[in-house]
Short mmCIF file of C-alpha atoms and ligand atoms in Angstrom, two decimals:
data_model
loop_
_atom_site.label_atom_id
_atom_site.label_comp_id
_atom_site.label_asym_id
_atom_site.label_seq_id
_atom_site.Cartn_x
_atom_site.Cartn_y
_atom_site.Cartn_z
CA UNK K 1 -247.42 -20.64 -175.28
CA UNK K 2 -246.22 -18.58 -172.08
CA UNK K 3 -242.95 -19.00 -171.12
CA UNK K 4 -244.70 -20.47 -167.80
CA UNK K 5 -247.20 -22.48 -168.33
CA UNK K 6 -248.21 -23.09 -164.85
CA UNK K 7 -250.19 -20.19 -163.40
CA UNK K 8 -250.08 -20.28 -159.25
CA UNK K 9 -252.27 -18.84 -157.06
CA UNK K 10 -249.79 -16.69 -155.42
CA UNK K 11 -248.02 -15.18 -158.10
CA UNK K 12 -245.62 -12.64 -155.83
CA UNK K 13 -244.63 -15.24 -152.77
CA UNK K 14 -244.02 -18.20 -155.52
CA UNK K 15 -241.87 -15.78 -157.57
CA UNK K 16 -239.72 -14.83 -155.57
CA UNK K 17 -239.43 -18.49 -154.75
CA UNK K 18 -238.65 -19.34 -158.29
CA UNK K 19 -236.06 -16.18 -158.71
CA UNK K 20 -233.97 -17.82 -155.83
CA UNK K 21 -233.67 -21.12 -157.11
CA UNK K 22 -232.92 -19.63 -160.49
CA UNK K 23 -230.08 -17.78 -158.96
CA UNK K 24 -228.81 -20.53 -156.95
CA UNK K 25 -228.91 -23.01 -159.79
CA UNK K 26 -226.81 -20.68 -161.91
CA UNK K 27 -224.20 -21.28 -159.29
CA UNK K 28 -224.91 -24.91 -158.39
CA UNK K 29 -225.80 -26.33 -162.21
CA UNK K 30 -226.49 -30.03 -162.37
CA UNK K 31 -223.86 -31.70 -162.31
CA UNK K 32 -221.47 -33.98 -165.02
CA UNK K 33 -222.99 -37.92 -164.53
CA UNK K 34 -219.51 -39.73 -164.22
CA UNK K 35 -218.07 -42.37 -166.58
CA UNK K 36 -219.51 -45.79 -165.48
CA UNK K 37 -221.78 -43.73 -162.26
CA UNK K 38 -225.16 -45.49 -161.64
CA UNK K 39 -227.98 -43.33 -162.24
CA UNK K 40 -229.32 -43.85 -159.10
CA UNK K 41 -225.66 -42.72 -157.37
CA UNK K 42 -225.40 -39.82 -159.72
CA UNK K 43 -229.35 -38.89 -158.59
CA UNK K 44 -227.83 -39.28 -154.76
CA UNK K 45 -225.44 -36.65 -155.70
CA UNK K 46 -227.66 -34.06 -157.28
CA UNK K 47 -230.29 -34.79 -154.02
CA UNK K 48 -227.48 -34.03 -151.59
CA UNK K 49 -226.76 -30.88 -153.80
CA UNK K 50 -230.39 -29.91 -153.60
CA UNK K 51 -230.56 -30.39 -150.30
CA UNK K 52 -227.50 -28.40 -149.04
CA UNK K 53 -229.11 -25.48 -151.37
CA UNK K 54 -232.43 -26.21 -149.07
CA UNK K 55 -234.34 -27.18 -152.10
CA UNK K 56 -235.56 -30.69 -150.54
CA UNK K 57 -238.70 -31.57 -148.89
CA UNK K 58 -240.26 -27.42 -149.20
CA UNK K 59 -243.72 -28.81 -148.05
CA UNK K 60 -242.40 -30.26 -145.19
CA UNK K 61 -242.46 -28.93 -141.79
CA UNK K 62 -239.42 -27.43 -140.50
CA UNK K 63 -239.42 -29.87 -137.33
CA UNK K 64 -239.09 -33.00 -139.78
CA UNK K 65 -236.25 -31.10 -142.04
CA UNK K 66 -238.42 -29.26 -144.59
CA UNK K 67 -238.77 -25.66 -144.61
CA UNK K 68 -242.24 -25.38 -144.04
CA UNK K 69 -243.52 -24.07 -147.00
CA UNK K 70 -246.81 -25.43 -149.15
CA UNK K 71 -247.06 -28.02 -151.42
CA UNK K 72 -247.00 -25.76 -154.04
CA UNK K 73 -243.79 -23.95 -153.52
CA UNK K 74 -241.99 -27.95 -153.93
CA UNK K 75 -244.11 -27.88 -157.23
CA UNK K 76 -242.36 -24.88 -158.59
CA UNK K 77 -238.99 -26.12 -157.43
CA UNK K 78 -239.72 -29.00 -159.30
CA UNK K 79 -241.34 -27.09 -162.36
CA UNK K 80 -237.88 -25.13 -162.62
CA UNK K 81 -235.93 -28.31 -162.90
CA UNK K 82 -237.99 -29.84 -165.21
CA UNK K 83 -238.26 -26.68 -167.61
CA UNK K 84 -234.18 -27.10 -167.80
CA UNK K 85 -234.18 -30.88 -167.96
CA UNK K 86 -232.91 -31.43 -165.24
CA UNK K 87 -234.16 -34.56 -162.74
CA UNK K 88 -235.59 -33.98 -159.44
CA UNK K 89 -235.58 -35.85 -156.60
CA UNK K 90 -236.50 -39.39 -157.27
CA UNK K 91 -238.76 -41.15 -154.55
CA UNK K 92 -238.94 -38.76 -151.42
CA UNK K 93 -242.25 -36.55 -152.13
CA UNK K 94 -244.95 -39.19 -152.30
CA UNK K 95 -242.72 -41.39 -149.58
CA UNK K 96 -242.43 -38.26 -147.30
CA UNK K 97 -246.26 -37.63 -147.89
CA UNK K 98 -247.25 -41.31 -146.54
CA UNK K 99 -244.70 -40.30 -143.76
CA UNK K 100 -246.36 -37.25 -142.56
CA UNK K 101 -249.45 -39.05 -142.66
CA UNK K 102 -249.34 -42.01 -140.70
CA UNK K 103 -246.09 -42.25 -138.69
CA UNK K 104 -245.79 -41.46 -135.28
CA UNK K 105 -244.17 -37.92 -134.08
CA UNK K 106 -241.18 -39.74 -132.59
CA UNK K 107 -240.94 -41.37 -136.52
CA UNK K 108 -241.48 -38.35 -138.19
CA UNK K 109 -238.57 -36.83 -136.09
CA UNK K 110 -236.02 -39.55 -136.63
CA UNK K 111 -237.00 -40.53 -140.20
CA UNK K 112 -237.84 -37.61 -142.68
CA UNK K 113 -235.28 -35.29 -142.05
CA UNK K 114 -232.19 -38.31 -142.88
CA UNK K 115 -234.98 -38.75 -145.83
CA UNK K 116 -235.09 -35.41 -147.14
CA UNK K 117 -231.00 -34.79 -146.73
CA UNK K 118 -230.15 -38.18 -148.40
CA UNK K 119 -228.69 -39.71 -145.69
CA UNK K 120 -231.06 -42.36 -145.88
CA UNK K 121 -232.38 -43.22 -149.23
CA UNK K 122 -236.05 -45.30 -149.01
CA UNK K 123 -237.57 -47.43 -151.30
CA UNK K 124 -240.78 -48.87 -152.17
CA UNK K 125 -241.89 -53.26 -151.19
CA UNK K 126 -245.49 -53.06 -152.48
CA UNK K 127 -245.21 -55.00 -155.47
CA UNK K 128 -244.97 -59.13 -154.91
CA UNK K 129 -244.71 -61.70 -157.67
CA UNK K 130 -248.74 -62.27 -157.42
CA UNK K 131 -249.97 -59.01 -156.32
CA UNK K 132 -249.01 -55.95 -158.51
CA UNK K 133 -252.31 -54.59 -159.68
CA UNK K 134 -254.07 -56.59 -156.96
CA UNK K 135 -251.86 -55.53 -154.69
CA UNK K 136 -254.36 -56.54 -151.32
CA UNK K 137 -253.60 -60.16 -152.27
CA UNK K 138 -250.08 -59.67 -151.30
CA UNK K 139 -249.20 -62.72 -149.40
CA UNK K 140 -246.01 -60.97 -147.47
CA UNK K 141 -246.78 -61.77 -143.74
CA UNK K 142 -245.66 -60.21 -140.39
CA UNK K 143 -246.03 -62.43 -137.35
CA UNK K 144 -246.69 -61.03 -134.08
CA UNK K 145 -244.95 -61.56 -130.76
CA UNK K 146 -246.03 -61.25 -127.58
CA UNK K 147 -243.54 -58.82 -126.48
CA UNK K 148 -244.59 -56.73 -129.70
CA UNK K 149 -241.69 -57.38 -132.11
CA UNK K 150 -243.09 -58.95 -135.44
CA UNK K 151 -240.89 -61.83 -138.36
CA UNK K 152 -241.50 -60.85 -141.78
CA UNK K 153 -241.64 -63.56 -144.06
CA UNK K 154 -242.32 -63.10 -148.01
CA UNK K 155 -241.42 -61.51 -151.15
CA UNK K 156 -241.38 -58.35 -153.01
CA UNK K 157 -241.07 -57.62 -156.68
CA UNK K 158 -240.21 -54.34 -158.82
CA UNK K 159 -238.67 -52.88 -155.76
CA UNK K 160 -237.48 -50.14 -157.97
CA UNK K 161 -233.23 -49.08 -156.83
CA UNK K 162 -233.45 -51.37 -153.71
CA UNK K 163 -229.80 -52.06 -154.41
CA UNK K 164 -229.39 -48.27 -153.48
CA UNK K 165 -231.31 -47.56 -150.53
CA UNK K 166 -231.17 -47.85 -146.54
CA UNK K 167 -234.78 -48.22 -146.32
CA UNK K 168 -238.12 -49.87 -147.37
CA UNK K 169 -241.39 -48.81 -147.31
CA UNK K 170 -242.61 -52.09 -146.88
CA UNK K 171 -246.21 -53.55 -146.86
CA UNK K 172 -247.14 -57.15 -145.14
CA UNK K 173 -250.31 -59.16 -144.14
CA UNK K 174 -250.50 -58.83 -140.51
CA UNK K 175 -253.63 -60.99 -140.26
CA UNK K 176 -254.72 -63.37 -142.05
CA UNK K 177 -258.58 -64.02 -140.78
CA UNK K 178 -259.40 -60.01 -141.51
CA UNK K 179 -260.64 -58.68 -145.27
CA UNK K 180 -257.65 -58.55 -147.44
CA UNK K 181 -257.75 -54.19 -147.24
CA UNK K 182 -257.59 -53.96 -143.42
CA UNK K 183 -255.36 -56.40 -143.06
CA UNK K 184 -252.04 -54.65 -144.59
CA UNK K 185 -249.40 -52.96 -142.45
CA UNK K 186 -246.81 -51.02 -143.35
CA UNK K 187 -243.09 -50.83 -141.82
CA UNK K 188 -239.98 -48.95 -142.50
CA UNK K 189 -237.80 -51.86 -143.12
CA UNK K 190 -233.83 -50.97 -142.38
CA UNK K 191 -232.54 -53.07 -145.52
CA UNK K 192 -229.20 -54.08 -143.88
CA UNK K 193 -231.19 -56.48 -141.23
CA UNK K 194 -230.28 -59.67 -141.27
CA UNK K 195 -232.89 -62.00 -143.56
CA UNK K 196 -232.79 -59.30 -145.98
CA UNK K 197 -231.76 -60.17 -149.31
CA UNK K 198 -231.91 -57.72 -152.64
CA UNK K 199 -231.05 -58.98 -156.05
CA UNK K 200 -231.75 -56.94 -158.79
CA UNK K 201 -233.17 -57.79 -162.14
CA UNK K 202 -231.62 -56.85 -165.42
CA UNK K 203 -234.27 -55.09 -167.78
CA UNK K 204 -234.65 -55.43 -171.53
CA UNK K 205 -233.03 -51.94 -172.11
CA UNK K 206 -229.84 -52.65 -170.17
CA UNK K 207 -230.84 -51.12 -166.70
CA UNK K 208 -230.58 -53.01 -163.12
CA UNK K 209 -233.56 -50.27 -161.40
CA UNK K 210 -235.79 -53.77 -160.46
CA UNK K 211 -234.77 -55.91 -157.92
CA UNK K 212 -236.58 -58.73 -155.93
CA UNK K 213 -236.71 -58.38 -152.60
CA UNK K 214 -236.53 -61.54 -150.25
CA UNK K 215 -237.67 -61.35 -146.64
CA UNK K 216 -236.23 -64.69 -144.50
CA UNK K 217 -237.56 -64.11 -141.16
CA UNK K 218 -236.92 -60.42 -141.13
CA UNK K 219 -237.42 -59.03 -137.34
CA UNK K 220 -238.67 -55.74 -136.89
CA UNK K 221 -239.45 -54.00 -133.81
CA UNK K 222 -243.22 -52.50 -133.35
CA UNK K 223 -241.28 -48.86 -133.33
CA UNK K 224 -240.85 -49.75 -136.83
CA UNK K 225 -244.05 -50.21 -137.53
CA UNK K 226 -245.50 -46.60 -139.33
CA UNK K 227 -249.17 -46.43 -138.03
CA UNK K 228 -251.78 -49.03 -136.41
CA UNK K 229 -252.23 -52.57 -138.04
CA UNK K 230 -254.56 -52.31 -140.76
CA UNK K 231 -253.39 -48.74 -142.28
CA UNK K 232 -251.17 -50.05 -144.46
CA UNK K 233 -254.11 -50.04 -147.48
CA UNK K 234 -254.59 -46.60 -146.52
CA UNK K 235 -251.02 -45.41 -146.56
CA UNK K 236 -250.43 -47.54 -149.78
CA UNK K 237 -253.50 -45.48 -151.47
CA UNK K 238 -251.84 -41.97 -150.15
CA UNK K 239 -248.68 -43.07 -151.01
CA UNK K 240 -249.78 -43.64 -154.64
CA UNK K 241 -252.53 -40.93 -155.29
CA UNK K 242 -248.89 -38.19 -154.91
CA UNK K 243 -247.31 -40.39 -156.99
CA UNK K 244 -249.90 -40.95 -159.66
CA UNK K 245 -250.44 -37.04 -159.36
CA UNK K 246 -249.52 -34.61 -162.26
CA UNK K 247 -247.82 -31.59 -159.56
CA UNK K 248 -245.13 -32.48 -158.30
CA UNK K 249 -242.61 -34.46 -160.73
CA UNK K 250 -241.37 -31.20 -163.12
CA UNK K 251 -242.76 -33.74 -165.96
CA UNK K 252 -245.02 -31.11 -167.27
CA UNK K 253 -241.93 -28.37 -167.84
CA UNK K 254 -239.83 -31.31 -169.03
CA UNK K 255 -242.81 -32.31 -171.77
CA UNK K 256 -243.13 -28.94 -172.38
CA UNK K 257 -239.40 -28.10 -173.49
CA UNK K 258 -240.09 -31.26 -176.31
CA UNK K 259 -243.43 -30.48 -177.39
CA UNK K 260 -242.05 -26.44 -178.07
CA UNK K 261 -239.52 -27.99 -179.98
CA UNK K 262 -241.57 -30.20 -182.13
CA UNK K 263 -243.87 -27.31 -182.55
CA UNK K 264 -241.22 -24.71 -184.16
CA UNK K 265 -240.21 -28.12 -186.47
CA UNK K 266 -243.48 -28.43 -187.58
CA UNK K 267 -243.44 -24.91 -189.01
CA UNK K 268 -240.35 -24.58 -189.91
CA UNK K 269 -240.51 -28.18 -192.04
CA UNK K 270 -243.84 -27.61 -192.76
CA UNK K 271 -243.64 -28.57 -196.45
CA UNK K 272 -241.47 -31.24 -195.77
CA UNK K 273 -243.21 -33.15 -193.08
CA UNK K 274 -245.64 -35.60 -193.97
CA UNK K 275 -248.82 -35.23 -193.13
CA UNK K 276 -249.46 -37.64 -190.67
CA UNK K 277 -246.53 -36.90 -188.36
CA UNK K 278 -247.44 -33.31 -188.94
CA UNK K 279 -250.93 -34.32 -187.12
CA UNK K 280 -249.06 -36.52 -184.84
CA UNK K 281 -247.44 -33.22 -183.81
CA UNK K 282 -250.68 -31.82 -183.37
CA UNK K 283 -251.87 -34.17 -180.88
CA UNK K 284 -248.97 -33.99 -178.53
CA UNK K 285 -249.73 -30.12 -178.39
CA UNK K 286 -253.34 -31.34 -177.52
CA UNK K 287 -252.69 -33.57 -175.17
CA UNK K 288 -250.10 -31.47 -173.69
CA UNK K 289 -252.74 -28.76 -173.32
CA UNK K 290 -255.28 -30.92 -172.20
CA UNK K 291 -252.03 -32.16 -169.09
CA UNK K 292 -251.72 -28.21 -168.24
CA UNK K 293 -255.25 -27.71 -167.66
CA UNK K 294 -255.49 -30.52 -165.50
CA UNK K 295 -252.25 -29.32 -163.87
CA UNK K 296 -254.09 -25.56 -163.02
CA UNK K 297 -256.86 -27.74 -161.64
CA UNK K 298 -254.79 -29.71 -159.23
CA UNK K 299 -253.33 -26.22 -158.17
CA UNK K 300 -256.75 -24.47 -157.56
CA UNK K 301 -257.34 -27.71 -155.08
CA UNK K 302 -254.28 -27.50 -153.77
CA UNK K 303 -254.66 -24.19 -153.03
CA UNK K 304 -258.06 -24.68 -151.69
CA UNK K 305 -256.24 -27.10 -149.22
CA UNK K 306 -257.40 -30.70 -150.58
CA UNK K 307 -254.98 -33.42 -150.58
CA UNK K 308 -253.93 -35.80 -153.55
CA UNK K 309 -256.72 -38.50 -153.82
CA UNK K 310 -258.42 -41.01 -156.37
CA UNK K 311 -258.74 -37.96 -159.23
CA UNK K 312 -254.85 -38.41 -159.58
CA UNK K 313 -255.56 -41.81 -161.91
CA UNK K 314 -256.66 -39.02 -164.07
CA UNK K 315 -253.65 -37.21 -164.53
CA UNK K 316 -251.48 -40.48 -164.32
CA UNK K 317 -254.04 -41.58 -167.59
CA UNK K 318 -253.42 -38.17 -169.08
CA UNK K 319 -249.76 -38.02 -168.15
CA UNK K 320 -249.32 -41.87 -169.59
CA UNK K 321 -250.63 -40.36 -173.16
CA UNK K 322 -248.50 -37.56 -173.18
CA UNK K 323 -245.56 -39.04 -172.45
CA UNK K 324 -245.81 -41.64 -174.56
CA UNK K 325 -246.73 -39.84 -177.97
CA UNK K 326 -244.63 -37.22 -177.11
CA UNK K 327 -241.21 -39.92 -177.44
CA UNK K 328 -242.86 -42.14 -180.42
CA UNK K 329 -243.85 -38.84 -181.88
CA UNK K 330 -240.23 -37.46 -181.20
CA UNK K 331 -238.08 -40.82 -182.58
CA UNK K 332 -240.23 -40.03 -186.07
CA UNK K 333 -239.48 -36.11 -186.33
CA UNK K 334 -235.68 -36.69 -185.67
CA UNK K 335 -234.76 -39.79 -186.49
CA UNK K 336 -231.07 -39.46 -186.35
CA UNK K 337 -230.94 -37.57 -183.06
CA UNK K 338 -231.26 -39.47 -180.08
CA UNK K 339 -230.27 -36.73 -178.52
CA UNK K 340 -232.71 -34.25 -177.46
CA UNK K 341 -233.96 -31.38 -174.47
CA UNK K 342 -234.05 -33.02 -171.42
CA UNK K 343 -231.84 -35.57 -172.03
CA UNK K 344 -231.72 -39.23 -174.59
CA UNK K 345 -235.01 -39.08 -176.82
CA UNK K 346 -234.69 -42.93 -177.41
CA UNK K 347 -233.41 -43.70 -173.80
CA UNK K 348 -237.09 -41.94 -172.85
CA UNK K 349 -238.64 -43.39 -175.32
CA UNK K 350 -238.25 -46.63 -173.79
CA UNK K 351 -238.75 -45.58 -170.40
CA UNK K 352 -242.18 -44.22 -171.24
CA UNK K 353 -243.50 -47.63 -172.58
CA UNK K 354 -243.27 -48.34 -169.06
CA UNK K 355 -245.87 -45.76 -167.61
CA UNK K 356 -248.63 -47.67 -168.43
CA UNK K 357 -247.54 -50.16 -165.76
CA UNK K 358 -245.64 -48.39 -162.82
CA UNK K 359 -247.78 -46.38 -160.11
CA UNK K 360 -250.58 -48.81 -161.18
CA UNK K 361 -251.36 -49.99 -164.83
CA UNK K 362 -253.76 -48.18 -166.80
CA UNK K 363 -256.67 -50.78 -166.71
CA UNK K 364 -256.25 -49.90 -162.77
CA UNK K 365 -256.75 -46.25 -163.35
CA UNK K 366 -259.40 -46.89 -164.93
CA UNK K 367 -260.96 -48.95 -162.62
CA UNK K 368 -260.08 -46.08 -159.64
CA UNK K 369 -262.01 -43.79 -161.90
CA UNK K 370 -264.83 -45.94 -162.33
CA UNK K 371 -265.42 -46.54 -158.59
CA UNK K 372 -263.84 -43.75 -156.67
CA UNK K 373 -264.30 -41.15 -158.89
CA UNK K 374 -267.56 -42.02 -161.04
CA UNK K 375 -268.88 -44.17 -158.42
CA UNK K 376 -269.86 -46.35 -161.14
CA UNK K 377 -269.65 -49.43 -159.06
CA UNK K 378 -269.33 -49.95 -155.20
CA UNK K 379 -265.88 -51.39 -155.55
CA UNK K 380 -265.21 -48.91 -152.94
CA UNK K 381 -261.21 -50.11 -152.04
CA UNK K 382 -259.41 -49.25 -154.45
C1 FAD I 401 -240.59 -48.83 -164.01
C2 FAD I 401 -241.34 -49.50 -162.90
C3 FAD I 401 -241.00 -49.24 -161.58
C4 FAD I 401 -241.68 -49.88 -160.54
N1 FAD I 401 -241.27 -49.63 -159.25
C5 FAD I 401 -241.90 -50.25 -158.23
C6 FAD I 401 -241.47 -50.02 -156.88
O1 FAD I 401 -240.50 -49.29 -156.63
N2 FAD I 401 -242.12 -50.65 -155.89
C7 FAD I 401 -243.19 -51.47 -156.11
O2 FAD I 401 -243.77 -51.96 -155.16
N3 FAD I 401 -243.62 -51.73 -157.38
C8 FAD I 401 -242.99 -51.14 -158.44
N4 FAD I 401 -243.38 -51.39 -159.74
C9 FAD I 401 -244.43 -52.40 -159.97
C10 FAD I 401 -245.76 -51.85 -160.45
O3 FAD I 401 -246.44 -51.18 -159.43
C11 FAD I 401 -246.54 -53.07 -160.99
O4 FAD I 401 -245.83 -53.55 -162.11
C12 FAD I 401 -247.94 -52.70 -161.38
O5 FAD I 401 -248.71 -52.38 -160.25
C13 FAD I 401 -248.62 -53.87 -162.16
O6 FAD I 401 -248.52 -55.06 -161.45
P1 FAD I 401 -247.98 -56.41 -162.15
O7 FAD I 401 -246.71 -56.07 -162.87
O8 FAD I 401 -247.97 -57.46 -161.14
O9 FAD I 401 -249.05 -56.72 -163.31
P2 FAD I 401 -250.42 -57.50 -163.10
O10 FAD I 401 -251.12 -56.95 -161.91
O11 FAD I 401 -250.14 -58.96 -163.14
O12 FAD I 401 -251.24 -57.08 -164.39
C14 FAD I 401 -251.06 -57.72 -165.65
C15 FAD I 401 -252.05 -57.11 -166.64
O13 FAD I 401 -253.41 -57.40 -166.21
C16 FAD I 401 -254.15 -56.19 -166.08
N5 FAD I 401 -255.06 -56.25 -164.93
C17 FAD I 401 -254.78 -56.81 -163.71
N6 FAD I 401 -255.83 -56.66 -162.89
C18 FAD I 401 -256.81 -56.02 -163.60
C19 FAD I 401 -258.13 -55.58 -163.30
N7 FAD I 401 -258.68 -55.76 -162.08
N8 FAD I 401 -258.83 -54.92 -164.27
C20 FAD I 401 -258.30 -54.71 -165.52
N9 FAD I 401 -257.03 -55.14 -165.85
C21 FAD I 401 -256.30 -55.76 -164.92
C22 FAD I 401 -253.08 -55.11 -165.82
O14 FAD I 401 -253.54 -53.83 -166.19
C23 FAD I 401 -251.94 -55.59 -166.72
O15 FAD I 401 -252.16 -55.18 -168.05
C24 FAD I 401 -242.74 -50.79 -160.82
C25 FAD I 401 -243.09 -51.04 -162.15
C26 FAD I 401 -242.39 -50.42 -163.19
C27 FAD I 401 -242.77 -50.74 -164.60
#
């Protein structure tokens, strides 16, 4: 295995990209999580650090806060952290993404660049208690006024870190005559408006990151309203096709560190090892493998100029499996370590039961494959 497994298409330019963070993150290393810190406050800490280093938001241009830079040059930023375990930043590429897309100039201007520094920190009200995979049934619902300010009335669910954060992505029915897909709107909800309730949810492994999120006759002005009525399916489709996508999260350098490892166990216990974990071993190379390729292939596109779209279910399938066998696999080989690279083996254990459901469940991918990739059926929405 190279010692980088990603192969760019502009090996000099991306370098010399890579050398500088490498020499700034000697000085600036990540830094101690405090006794009793939140993980989401400790994250804030090392995006502020990031971004003071100008190491947030490298894709985006310089008028918005970025530095103007490809997509691919935020992929390498992230691959660096990832090959030292360290996190990136949670959240702001795939929201920043929907932002460029479909928010107005004056929107861009005022909202990415508090995004990308920190100073406001956005979350994302797709999910409701009766719409998570079909999330088009969402029953969330903006009223209009005549003088153009709409009430929000509803619901939302799984609102991952809402506690933390200034600002929603939110998603609402802003008619409810039209088809279910051009009827969703999308707003940047300010969560300290009056109506606004958050209460998070305690999960099974001890951490608040779900809340509920209930909207009492929210107002929001049509300025915060990001594009037309009836783009919020579209933004909600870009806004998941970066997050579903295999690039940009420094998962693949992070996998990578634990699959090496488990590779120089399995020869150096080689006699010692059963033989089933010894395959088990085997397939997380494979599957690893199989992640990287897909990874080069996103890259070549990438650097061919397409956007993230519907192939992404494919590398959230892929990157589901991987993760996945990669902990359970991991937990076997060293049982009494729950320590490992990149941070708590069984704390990431857990976590990766869980991505089979968040982005989309796999039965979903699945379906997005079927229809949008295959074109196996018309179901031509999602
Ligand atoms: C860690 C985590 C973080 C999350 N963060 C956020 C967040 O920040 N913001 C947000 O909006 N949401 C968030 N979610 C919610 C996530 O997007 C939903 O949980 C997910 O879309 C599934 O929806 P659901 O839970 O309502 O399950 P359901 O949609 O009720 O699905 C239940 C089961 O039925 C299956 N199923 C449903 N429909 C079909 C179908 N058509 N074909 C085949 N099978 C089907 C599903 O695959 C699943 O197995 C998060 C979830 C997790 C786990």
């Amino acid at each position: 295995m190279t010692e980088d497994p990603l192969d760019f298409g502009d090996p000099a330019d991306l370098e010399r990209l890579r050398t500088a963070f490498r020499a700034w993150l000697a000085e600036h290393p990540l830094p101690e999580r405090l006794p009793d810190e939140p993980l989401p406050v400790f994250l804030h800490r090392w995006h502020r650090l990031l971004h003071s280093g100008g190491w947030v938001g490298l894709d985006v241009p310089e008028v918005y806060g970025g530095r103007g830079l490809t997509s691919l040059h935020q992929v390498a930023v992230s691959d660096e952290l990832g090959a030292r375990g360290a996190p990136g930043v949670p959240r702001v590429g795939y929201l920043a993404h929907a932002l460029l897309e479909f928010a107005s100039e004056d929107q861009r201007r005022r909202l990415l660049p508090r995004m990308l520094a920190g100073d406001d920190v956005w979350c994302q009200g797709f999910s409701e208690p009766g719409a998570g995979s079909d999330l088009a049934g969402m029953s969330t619902y903006a009223a209009r006024h005549d003088d153009g300010h709409y009430t929000v009335r509803g619901q939302k669910l799984w609102t991952s870190y809402a506690q933390y954060s200034d600002r929603c992505l939110l998603l609402a029915r802003t008619d409810r005559t039209a088809r279910p897909h051009a009827s969703v709107t999308a707003f940047a909800l300010p969560l300290d408006r009056p109506g606004v309730t958050v209460r998070p949810l305690r999960a099974a492994n001890g951490d608040d990151e779900f809340c509920e999120l209930f909207l009492d006759d929210v107002r929001l002005e049509e300025s915060e309203r990001i594009g037309a009525e009836g783009d919020g399916w579209a933004l909600a489709m870009t806004t998941v096709s970066y997050e579903r996508n295999a690039l940009d999260t420094g998962h693949l350098s992070k996998y990578g560190l634990l699959v090496e490892r488990l590779r120089r166990t399995a020869h150096e216990r080689r006699g010692e090892l059963p033989d089933g974990l010894l395959s088990e071993i085997g397939r997380c190379v494979v599957d690893y493998e199989v992640l990287l390729a897909h990874a080069r292939r996103r890259i070549a596109e990438r650097l061919a100029g397409q956007p993230a779209g519907p192939e992404s279910s494919v590398d959230k399938l892929l990157m589901t499996r991987a993760e996945q066998r990669l902990y359970a696999t991991a937990l076997k080989v060293f049982p009494q370590e729950v320590h490992g690279p990149g941070g708590d083996v069984f704390a990431q254990y857990l976590y990766s039961r869980a991505a089979s459901v968040y982005g989309g469940t796999s039965q979903i991918q699945r379906n997005i494959i079927a229809q949008r990739v295959l074109r196996l059926t018309d179901g031509a929405d999602r």
